[in-house]
Short mmCIF file of N, CA and C in Angstrom, two decimals:
data_model
loop_
_atom_site.label_atom_id
_atom_site.label_comp_id
_atom_site.label_asym_id
_atom_site.label_seq_id
_atom_site.Cartn_x
_atom_site.Cartn_y
_atom_site.Cartn_z
N UNK Y 1448 113.13 124.16 117.02
CA UNK Y 1448 114.08 124.80 116.12
C UNK Y 1448 113.27 125.63 115.12
N UNK Y 1449 113.80 126.79 114.76
CA UNK Y 1449 113.10 127.67 113.82
C UNK Y 1449 113.85 127.66 112.49
N UNK Y 1450 113.08 127.55 111.38
CA UNK Y 1450 113.66 127.66 110.04
C UNK Y 1450 112.83 128.65 109.23
N UNK Y 1451 113.42 129.09 108.14
CA UNK Y 1451 112.72 129.97 107.20
C UNK Y 1451 112.69 129.26 105.85
N UNK Y 1452 111.52 129.21 105.26
CA UNK Y 1452 111.35 128.64 103.93
C UNK Y 1452 110.58 129.63 103.08
N UNK Y 1453 110.98 129.76 101.84
CA UNK Y 1453 110.17 130.50 100.89
C UNK Y 1453 109.45 129.45 100.05
N UNK Y 1454 108.13 129.43 100.19
CA UNK Y 1454 107.30 128.45 99.48
C UNK Y 1454 106.41 129.21 98.50
N UNK Y 1455 106.61 128.91 97.21
CA UNK Y 1455 105.84 129.58 96.16
C UNK Y 1455 105.91 131.10 96.29
N UNK Y 1456 107.10 131.58 96.65
CA UNK Y 1456 107.33 133.01 96.75
C UNK Y 1456 106.95 133.65 98.07
N UNK Y 1457 106.40 132.87 99.01
CA UNK Y 1457 105.97 133.41 100.30
C UNK Y 1457 106.91 132.91 101.40
N UNK Y 1458 107.45 133.84 102.18
CA UNK Y 1458 108.36 133.49 103.26
C UNK Y 1458 107.58 132.96 104.46
N UNK Y 1459 108.04 131.83 104.99
CA UNK Y 1459 107.44 131.23 106.19
C UNK Y 1459 108.55 131.04 107.22
N UNK Y 1460 108.34 131.59 108.42
CA UNK Y 1460 109.20 131.30 109.57
C UNK Y 1460 108.46 130.24 110.37
N UNK Y 1461 109.09 129.07 110.54
CA UNK Y 1461 108.37 127.91 111.06
C UNK Y 1461 109.16 127.27 112.19
N UNK Y 1462 108.45 126.89 113.23
CA UNK Y 1462 109.03 126.08 114.29
C UNK Y 1462 108.88 124.62 113.89
N UNK Y 1463 109.98 123.88 113.91
CA UNK Y 1463 109.96 122.47 113.54
C UNK Y 1463 110.69 121.64 114.59
N UNK Y 1464 110.43 120.35 114.56
CA UNK Y 1464 111.24 119.41 115.31
C UNK Y 1464 112.46 119.10 114.44
N UNK Y 1465 113.64 118.92 115.01
CA UNK Y 1465 114.84 118.68 114.20
C UNK Y 1465 114.73 117.48 113.25
N UNK Y 1466 113.96 116.47 113.59
CA UNK Y 1466 113.81 115.29 112.74
C UNK Y 1466 112.59 115.30 111.85
N UNK Y 1467 111.93 116.45 111.72
CA UNK Y 1467 110.70 116.54 110.94
C UNK Y 1467 111.01 116.61 109.45
N UNK Y 1468 110.21 115.89 108.68
CA UNK Y 1468 110.41 115.88 107.24
C UNK Y 1468 109.72 117.08 106.58
N UNK Y 1469 110.27 117.50 105.46
CA UNK Y 1469 109.72 118.62 104.72
C UNK Y 1469 108.26 118.40 104.35
N UNK Y 1470 107.91 117.20 103.95
CA UNK Y 1470 106.51 116.89 103.60
C UNK Y 1470 105.57 117.28 104.73
N UNK Y 1471 105.90 116.89 105.95
CA UNK Y 1471 105.03 117.18 107.09
C UNK Y 1471 104.94 118.67 107.37
N UNK Y 1472 106.06 119.37 107.23
CA UNK Y 1472 106.06 120.82 107.45
C UNK Y 1472 105.21 121.51 106.40
N UNK Y 1473 105.39 121.14 105.14
CA UNK Y 1473 104.60 121.77 104.07
C UNK Y 1473 103.11 121.55 104.27
N UNK Y 1474 102.72 120.34 104.60
CA UNK Y 1474 101.30 120.07 104.82
C UNK Y 1474 100.79 120.86 106.03
N UNK Y 1475 101.59 120.94 107.07
CA UNK Y 1475 101.17 121.65 108.28
C UNK Y 1475 100.93 123.13 108.00
N UNK Y 1476 101.69 123.72 107.08
CA UNK Y 1476 101.49 125.15 106.79
C UNK Y 1476 100.55 125.37 105.61
N UNK Y 1477 99.89 124.30 105.15
CA UNK Y 1477 98.78 124.47 104.21
C UNK Y 1477 98.99 124.01 102.79
N UNK Y 1478 100.12 123.44 102.47
CA UNK Y 1478 100.37 123.00 101.09
C UNK Y 1478 99.96 121.53 100.95
N UNK Y 1479 98.68 121.34 100.68
CA UNK Y 1479 98.09 120.00 100.68
C UNK Y 1479 98.33 119.22 99.40
N UNK Y 1480 98.88 119.84 98.35
CA UNK Y 1480 99.19 119.09 97.13
C UNK Y 1480 100.35 118.13 97.37
N UNK Y 1481 101.14 118.41 98.37
CA UNK Y 1481 102.29 117.55 98.69
C UNK Y 1481 101.72 116.36 99.47
N UNK Y 1482 101.80 115.20 98.87
CA UNK Y 1482 101.09 114.04 99.40
C UNK Y 1482 102.03 112.97 99.93
N UNK Y 1483 101.53 112.25 100.92
CA UNK Y 1483 102.25 111.11 101.48
C UNK Y 1483 101.63 109.85 100.88
N UNK Y 1484 102.49 108.96 100.43
CA UNK Y 1484 101.99 107.71 99.88
C UNK Y 1484 102.79 106.52 100.37
N UNK Y 1485 104.05 106.42 99.97
CA UNK Y 1485 104.82 105.20 100.22
C UNK Y 1485 105.60 105.20 101.53
N UNK Y 1486 105.94 106.37 102.04
CA UNK Y 1486 106.79 106.50 103.22
C UNK Y 1486 108.17 105.88 103.04
N UNK Y 1487 108.60 105.68 101.80
CA UNK Y 1487 109.91 105.07 101.58
C UNK Y 1487 110.68 105.74 100.43
N UNK Y 1488 110.26 106.92 100.02
CA UNK Y 1488 110.93 107.68 98.95
C UNK Y 1488 110.99 106.89 97.65
N UNK Y 1489 109.92 106.17 97.34
CA UNK Y 1489 109.96 105.36 96.12
C UNK Y 1489 108.79 105.59 95.17
N UNK Y 1490 107.87 106.54 95.48
CA UNK Y 1490 106.70 106.70 94.60
C UNK Y 1490 106.63 108.05 93.91
N UNK Y 1491 107.31 109.07 94.41
CA UNK Y 1491 107.32 110.39 93.78
C UNK Y 1491 106.14 111.28 94.08
N UNK Y 1492 105.17 110.80 94.82
CA UNK Y 1492 103.96 111.57 95.10
C UNK Y 1492 104.26 112.85 95.86
N UNK Y 1493 105.31 112.85 96.63
CA UNK Y 1493 105.67 114.00 97.48
C UNK Y 1493 106.65 114.96 96.81
N UNK Y 1494 106.88 114.83 95.51
CA UNK Y 1494 107.87 115.64 94.81
C UNK Y 1494 107.53 117.13 94.86
N UNK Y 1495 108.51 117.92 95.24
CA UNK Y 1495 108.46 119.38 95.18
C UNK Y 1495 109.75 119.84 94.53
N UNK Y 1496 109.81 121.10 94.18
CA UNK Y 1496 111.04 121.64 93.63
C UNK Y 1496 111.78 122.41 94.72
N UNK Y 1497 113.03 122.07 94.91
CA UNK Y 1497 113.92 122.76 95.84
C UNK Y 1497 114.92 123.53 94.99
N UNK Y 1498 114.81 124.87 95.03
CA UNK Y 1498 115.67 125.71 94.19
C UNK Y 1498 115.61 125.25 92.73
N UNK Y 1499 114.41 124.86 92.29
CA UNK Y 1499 114.17 124.48 90.90
C UNK Y 1499 114.43 123.03 90.55
N UNK Y 1500 114.91 122.23 91.49
CA UNK Y 1500 115.23 120.83 91.22
C UNK Y 1500 114.26 119.93 91.99
N UNK Y 1501 113.81 118.83 91.37
CA UNK Y 1501 112.87 117.95 92.06
C UNK Y 1501 113.53 117.17 93.21
N UNK Y 1502 112.83 117.14 94.33
CA UNK Y 1502 113.26 116.34 95.48
C UNK Y 1502 112.06 115.62 96.05
N UNK Y 1503 112.32 114.59 96.82
CA UNK Y 1503 111.26 113.86 97.52
C UNK Y 1503 111.16 114.44 98.92
N UNK Y 1504 110.06 115.10 99.19
CA UNK Y 1504 109.91 115.80 100.47
C UNK Y 1504 109.69 114.84 101.64
N UNK Y 1505 109.32 113.58 101.35
CA UNK Y 1505 109.09 112.62 102.44
C UNK Y 1505 110.40 112.11 103.03
N UNK Y 1506 111.51 112.34 102.33
CA UNK Y 1506 112.80 111.87 102.83
C UNK Y 1506 113.81 113.00 102.99
N UNK Y 1507 113.33 114.23 102.97
CA UNK Y 1507 114.19 115.40 103.13
C UNK Y 1507 113.88 116.06 104.47
N UNK Y 1508 114.88 116.15 105.31
CA UNK Y 1508 114.66 116.81 106.59
C UNK Y 1508 114.43 118.29 106.36
N UNK Y 1509 113.39 118.82 106.99
CA UNK Y 1509 113.06 120.24 106.85
C UNK Y 1509 114.23 121.12 107.28
N UNK Y 1510 114.95 120.71 108.30
CA UNK Y 1510 116.08 121.51 108.78
C UNK Y 1510 117.14 121.67 107.71
N UNK Y 1511 117.25 120.71 106.80
CA UNK Y 1511 118.29 120.77 105.78
C UNK Y 1511 117.98 121.76 104.66
N UNK Y 1512 116.77 122.27 104.62
CA UNK Y 1512 116.40 123.21 103.56
C UNK Y 1512 116.12 124.61 104.10
N UNK Y 1513 116.58 124.88 105.30
CA UNK Y 1513 116.44 126.20 105.90
C UNK Y 1513 117.00 127.26 104.94
N UNK Y 1514 116.19 128.29 104.69
CA UNK Y 1514 116.61 129.38 103.83
C UNK Y 1514 116.47 129.12 102.34
N UNK Y 1515 115.91 127.98 101.97
CA UNK Y 1515 115.82 127.60 100.56
C UNK Y 1515 114.46 127.97 99.97
N UNK Y 1516 114.36 127.83 98.65
CA UNK Y 1516 113.11 128.09 97.92
C UNK Y 1516 112.45 126.77 97.55
N UNK Y 1517 111.19 126.64 97.89
CA UNK Y 1517 110.40 125.44 97.61
C UNK Y 1517 109.26 125.84 96.69
N UNK Y 1518 108.97 124.98 95.71
CA UNK Y 1518 107.81 125.20 94.84
C UNK Y 1518 106.91 123.97 94.92
N UNK Y 1519 105.61 124.23 95.00
CA UNK Y 1519 104.60 123.18 94.99
C UNK Y 1519 103.58 123.49 93.89
N UNK Y 1520 102.69 122.57 93.65
CA UNK Y 1520 101.66 122.77 92.63
C UNK Y 1520 100.81 124.01 92.93
N UNK Y 1521 100.60 124.31 94.21
CA UNK Y 1521 99.78 125.47 94.55
C UNK Y 1521 100.32 126.77 93.97
N UNK Y 1522 101.60 126.83 93.67
CA UNK Y 1522 102.20 128.04 93.15
C UNK Y 1522 102.30 128.11 91.63
N UNK Y 1523 101.78 127.11 90.94
CA UNK Y 1523 101.96 127.07 89.48
C UNK Y 1523 100.94 127.87 88.69
N UNK Y 1524 99.70 127.86 89.10
CA UNK Y 1524 98.66 128.57 88.36
C UNK Y 1524 98.87 130.08 88.49
N UNK Y 1525 98.41 130.81 87.50
CA UNK Y 1525 98.44 132.27 87.52
C UNK Y 1525 97.01 132.73 87.74
N UNK Y 1526 96.64 132.88 89.00
CA UNK Y 1526 95.24 133.18 89.32
C UNK Y 1526 94.37 132.00 88.94
N UNK Y 1527 93.39 132.24 88.08
CA UNK Y 1527 92.50 131.18 87.61
C UNK Y 1527 93.07 130.41 86.42
N UNK Y 1528 94.15 130.92 85.84
CA UNK Y 1528 94.74 130.29 84.65
C UNK Y 1528 95.75 129.22 85.07
N UNK Y 1529 95.46 127.99 84.67
CA UNK Y 1529 96.35 126.89 85.00
C UNK Y 1529 97.67 127.00 84.24
N UNK Y 1530 98.70 126.45 84.82
CA UNK Y 1530 100.00 126.32 84.16
C UNK Y 1530 99.82 125.38 82.96
N UNK Y 1531 100.58 125.55 81.88
CA UNK Y 1531 100.43 124.66 80.72
C UNK Y 1531 100.51 123.17 81.04
N UNK Y 1532 101.33 122.77 82.00
CA UNK Y 1532 101.39 121.34 82.36
C UNK Y 1532 100.09 120.92 83.01
N UNK Y 1533 99.57 121.73 83.90
CA UNK Y 1533 98.30 121.39 84.55
C UNK Y 1533 97.18 121.26 83.52
N UNK Y 1534 97.11 122.23 82.62
CA UNK Y 1534 96.09 122.22 81.57
C UNK Y 1534 96.23 120.99 80.68
N UNK Y 1535 97.46 120.68 80.30
CA UNK Y 1535 97.70 119.54 79.41
C UNK Y 1535 97.37 118.21 80.09
N UNK Y 1536 97.64 118.09 81.37
CA UNK Y 1536 97.28 116.87 82.11
C UNK Y 1536 95.78 116.65 82.02
N UNK Y 1537 95.01 117.70 82.18
CA UNK Y 1537 93.55 117.59 82.08
C UNK Y 1537 93.12 117.24 80.66
N UNK Y 1538 93.68 117.94 79.68
CA UNK Y 1538 93.30 117.72 78.28
C UNK Y 1538 93.67 116.34 77.78
N UNK Y 1539 94.76 115.78 78.26
CA UNK Y 1539 95.23 114.47 77.79
C UNK Y 1539 94.72 113.31 78.64
N UNK Y 1540 93.87 113.58 79.62
CA UNK Y 1540 93.33 112.51 80.46
C UNK Y 1540 94.35 111.91 81.41
N UNK Y 1541 95.30 112.71 81.83
CA UNK Y 1541 96.38 112.22 82.68
C UNK Y 1541 96.09 112.19 84.15
N UNK Y 1542 94.90 112.60 84.56
CA UNK Y 1542 94.57 112.63 85.99
C UNK Y 1542 93.29 111.83 86.23
N UNK Y 1543 93.45 110.56 86.50
CA UNK Y 1543 92.25 109.77 86.78
C UNK Y 1543 91.89 109.92 88.25
N UNK Y 1544 92.62 109.31 89.15
CA UNK Y 1544 92.31 109.53 90.57
C UNK Y 1544 92.93 110.84 91.05
N UNK Y 1545 94.03 111.27 90.42
CA UNK Y 1545 94.66 112.54 90.73
C UNK Y 1545 95.67 112.51 91.86
N UNK Y 1546 95.80 111.41 92.55
CA UNK Y 1546 96.66 111.38 93.73
C UNK Y 1546 98.13 111.65 93.40
N UNK Y 1547 98.63 111.06 92.34
CA UNK Y 1547 100.04 111.19 91.98
C UNK Y 1547 100.34 112.45 91.18
N UNK Y 1548 99.33 113.10 90.69
CA UNK Y 1548 99.51 114.18 89.72
C UNK Y 1548 100.38 115.34 90.23
N UNK Y 1549 100.24 115.82 91.45
CA UNK Y 1549 101.12 116.92 91.86
C UNK Y 1549 102.61 116.58 91.73
N UNK Y 1550 102.99 115.37 92.13
CA UNK Y 1550 104.38 114.97 91.99
C UNK Y 1550 104.81 114.86 90.54
N UNK Y 1551 103.94 114.30 89.70
CA UNK Y 1551 104.25 114.20 88.27
C UNK Y 1551 104.37 115.58 87.63
N UNK Y 1552 103.49 116.48 88.00
CA UNK Y 1552 103.54 117.84 87.47
C UNK Y 1552 104.85 118.53 87.85
N UNK Y 1553 105.26 118.38 89.10
CA UNK Y 1553 106.50 119.03 89.53
C UNK Y 1553 107.71 118.42 88.83
N UNK Y 1554 107.72 117.10 88.64
CA UNK Y 1554 108.82 116.47 87.90
C UNK Y 1554 108.82 116.94 86.45
N UNK Y 1555 107.63 117.06 85.84
CA UNK Y 1555 107.53 117.56 84.47
C UNK Y 1555 107.98 119.00 84.35
N UNK Y 1556 107.62 119.81 85.30
CA UNK Y 1556 108.05 121.22 85.29
C UNK Y 1556 109.57 121.31 85.37
N UNK Y 1557 110.17 120.53 86.25
CA UNK Y 1557 111.63 120.55 86.36
C UNK Y 1557 112.28 120.15 85.03
N UNK Y 1558 111.72 119.14 84.39
CA UNK Y 1558 112.25 118.71 83.09
C UNK Y 1558 112.17 119.84 82.07
N UNK Y 1559 111.00 120.47 81.96
CA UNK Y 1559 110.81 121.50 80.94
C UNK Y 1559 111.65 122.75 81.20
N UNK Y 1560 112.03 122.98 82.42
CA UNK Y 1560 112.94 124.09 82.71
C UNK Y 1560 114.34 123.79 82.16
N UNK Y 1561 114.70 122.54 82.16
CA UNK Y 1561 116.02 122.12 81.69
C UNK Y 1561 116.03 121.84 80.19
N UNK Y 1562 114.89 121.38 79.66
CA UNK Y 1562 114.83 120.91 78.28
C UNK Y 1562 113.46 121.28 77.71
N UNK Y 1563 113.42 122.27 76.86
CA UNK Y 1563 112.14 122.77 76.34
C UNK Y 1563 111.54 121.89 75.25
N UNK Y 1564 112.28 120.90 74.79
CA UNK Y 1564 111.78 120.01 73.73
C UNK Y 1564 112.23 118.57 74.01
N UNK Y 1565 111.72 117.97 75.10
CA UNK Y 1565 112.19 116.64 75.47
C UNK Y 1565 111.64 115.54 74.55
N UNK Y 1566 112.46 114.52 74.37
CA UNK Y 1566 112.02 113.34 73.62
C UNK Y 1566 111.16 112.47 74.54
N UNK Y 1567 110.49 111.48 73.96
CA UNK Y 1567 109.70 110.55 74.76
C UNK Y 1567 110.58 109.87 75.81
N UNK Y 1568 111.77 109.48 75.42
CA UNK Y 1568 112.69 108.81 76.34
C UNK Y 1568 113.11 109.74 77.48
N UNK Y 1569 113.35 111.01 77.19
CA UNK Y 1569 113.73 111.97 78.22
C UNK Y 1569 112.58 112.21 79.19
N UNK Y 1570 111.35 112.23 78.68
CA UNK Y 1570 110.19 112.39 79.56
C UNK Y 1570 110.06 111.17 80.46
N UNK Y 1571 110.17 109.99 79.90
CA UNK Y 1571 110.09 108.76 80.71
C UNK Y 1571 111.15 108.76 81.79
N UNK Y 1572 112.36 109.16 81.45
CA UNK Y 1572 113.44 109.20 82.43
C UNK Y 1572 113.14 110.22 83.53
N UNK Y 1573 112.63 111.39 83.17
CA UNK Y 1573 112.31 112.43 84.15
C UNK Y 1573 111.20 112.00 85.09
N UNK Y 1574 110.25 111.22 84.57
CA UNK Y 1574 109.13 110.77 85.40
C UNK Y 1574 109.40 109.46 86.11
N UNK Y 1575 110.54 108.85 85.82
CA UNK Y 1575 110.91 107.61 86.48
C UNK Y 1575 110.92 107.82 88.00
N UNK Y 1576 110.28 106.96 88.72
CA UNK Y 1576 110.19 107.12 90.16
C UNK Y 1576 108.88 107.75 90.60
N UNK Y 1577 108.08 108.24 89.65
CA UNK Y 1577 106.75 108.75 89.96
C UNK Y 1577 105.75 107.67 89.58
N UNK Y 1578 105.19 107.04 90.57
CA UNK Y 1578 104.30 105.91 90.33
C UNK Y 1578 102.86 106.39 90.16
N UNK Y 1579 102.24 105.95 89.06
CA UNK Y 1579 100.81 106.19 88.80
C UNK Y 1579 100.17 104.83 88.60
N UNK Y 1580 99.17 104.53 89.38
CA UNK Y 1580 98.53 103.23 89.30
C UNK Y 1580 97.29 103.24 88.40
N UNK Y 1581 96.95 104.40 87.84
CA UNK Y 1581 95.69 104.51 87.08
C UNK Y 1581 95.87 104.61 85.57
N UNK Y 1582 96.89 105.29 85.10
CA UNK Y 1582 96.87 105.71 83.69
C UNK Y 1582 97.81 105.00 82.75
N UNK Y 1583 98.85 104.35 83.22
CA UNK Y 1583 99.80 103.74 82.32
C UNK Y 1583 100.83 104.71 81.77
N UNK Y 1584 100.88 105.94 82.27
CA UNK Y 1584 101.90 106.94 81.98
C UNK Y 1584 101.79 107.61 80.61
N UNK Y 1585 101.15 107.02 79.65
CA UNK Y 1585 101.08 107.64 78.31
C UNK Y 1585 100.38 109.00 78.34
N UNK Y 1586 99.26 109.16 79.05
CA UNK Y 1586 98.63 110.49 79.08
C UNK Y 1586 99.55 111.57 79.67
N UNK Y 1587 100.32 111.21 80.70
CA UNK Y 1587 101.23 112.20 81.28
C UNK Y 1587 102.37 112.53 80.30
N UNK Y 1588 102.86 111.51 79.59
CA UNK Y 1588 103.91 111.76 78.59
C UNK Y 1588 103.39 112.70 77.51
N UNK Y 1589 102.18 112.42 77.00
CA UNK Y 1589 101.59 113.30 75.98
C UNK Y 1589 101.39 114.70 76.53
N UNK Y 1590 100.97 114.78 77.80
CA UNK Y 1590 100.71 116.09 78.42
C UNK Y 1590 101.99 116.91 78.50
N UNK Y 1591 103.08 116.30 78.86
CA UNK Y 1591 104.33 117.05 78.96
C UNK Y 1591 104.79 117.50 77.59
N UNK Y 1592 104.63 116.66 76.58
CA UNK Y 1592 104.98 117.07 75.20
C UNK Y 1592 104.09 118.24 74.77
N UNK Y 1593 102.79 118.15 75.09
CA UNK Y 1593 101.85 119.22 74.74
C UNK Y 1593 102.22 120.51 75.47
N UNK Y 1594 102.49 120.42 76.77
CA UNK Y 1594 102.86 121.60 77.55
C UNK Y 1594 104.13 122.22 77.01
N UNK Y 1595 105.08 121.40 76.59
CA UNK Y 1595 106.33 121.91 76.03
C UNK Y 1595 106.03 122.74 74.78
N UNK Y 1596 105.14 122.25 73.92
CA UNK Y 1596 104.78 123.00 72.72
C UNK Y 1596 104.10 124.32 73.07
N UNK Y 1597 103.21 124.30 74.05
CA UNK Y 1597 102.54 125.53 74.48
C UNK Y 1597 103.57 126.52 75.02
N UNK Y 1598 104.48 126.01 75.83
CA UNK Y 1598 105.48 126.88 76.46
C UNK Y 1598 106.47 127.44 75.43
N UNK Y 1599 106.67 126.71 74.34
CA UNK Y 1599 107.53 127.20 73.26
C UNK Y 1599 106.77 128.10 72.28
N UNK Y 1600 105.45 128.23 72.47
CA UNK Y 1600 104.63 129.09 71.60
C UNK Y 1600 104.17 128.41 70.34
N UNK Y 1601 104.27 127.09 70.26
CA UNK Y 1601 103.87 126.36 69.06
C UNK Y 1601 102.39 125.95 69.08
N UNK Y 1602 101.76 126.01 70.24
CA UNK Y 1602 100.34 125.70 70.41
C UNK Y 1602 99.72 126.76 71.30
N UNK Y 1603 98.44 127.04 71.05
CA UNK Y 1603 97.71 127.90 71.98
C UNK Y 1603 97.27 127.05 73.15
N UNK Y 1604 97.28 127.64 74.34
CA UNK Y 1604 96.82 126.88 75.52
C UNK Y 1604 95.36 127.06 75.79
#
């Protein structure tokens, strides 16, 4: 079966198996930030944005997103300049092993698109379902607050 996906602004015409998951298709076409971890849609590591909303790509059939827009971490930086969330994750020590970070970044980006000044509770709620075994979540929470300030023009990046 053939589908068309726009990933990070680039159109891909892809042959897929009808039961293939989006995660596998994205990795096959080169988007390696999308990671497999739990295989049960419970860790958030595979989070991507579908038309601007976070989804778990490990439990989304690729056929169901034919013609849709997908965003991954690979599309966030502007050349060599990191996106404010990426920069803040580094500055706040939010990436120890780094495995969960792409999913956390995408969930954080979705939140900041909806709410430019989230409270601690709103950040925790947005990141709920994204499991990090290294950091205890506080560095990522600080990073999202920092990125929000940068994106609002209150801090230099």
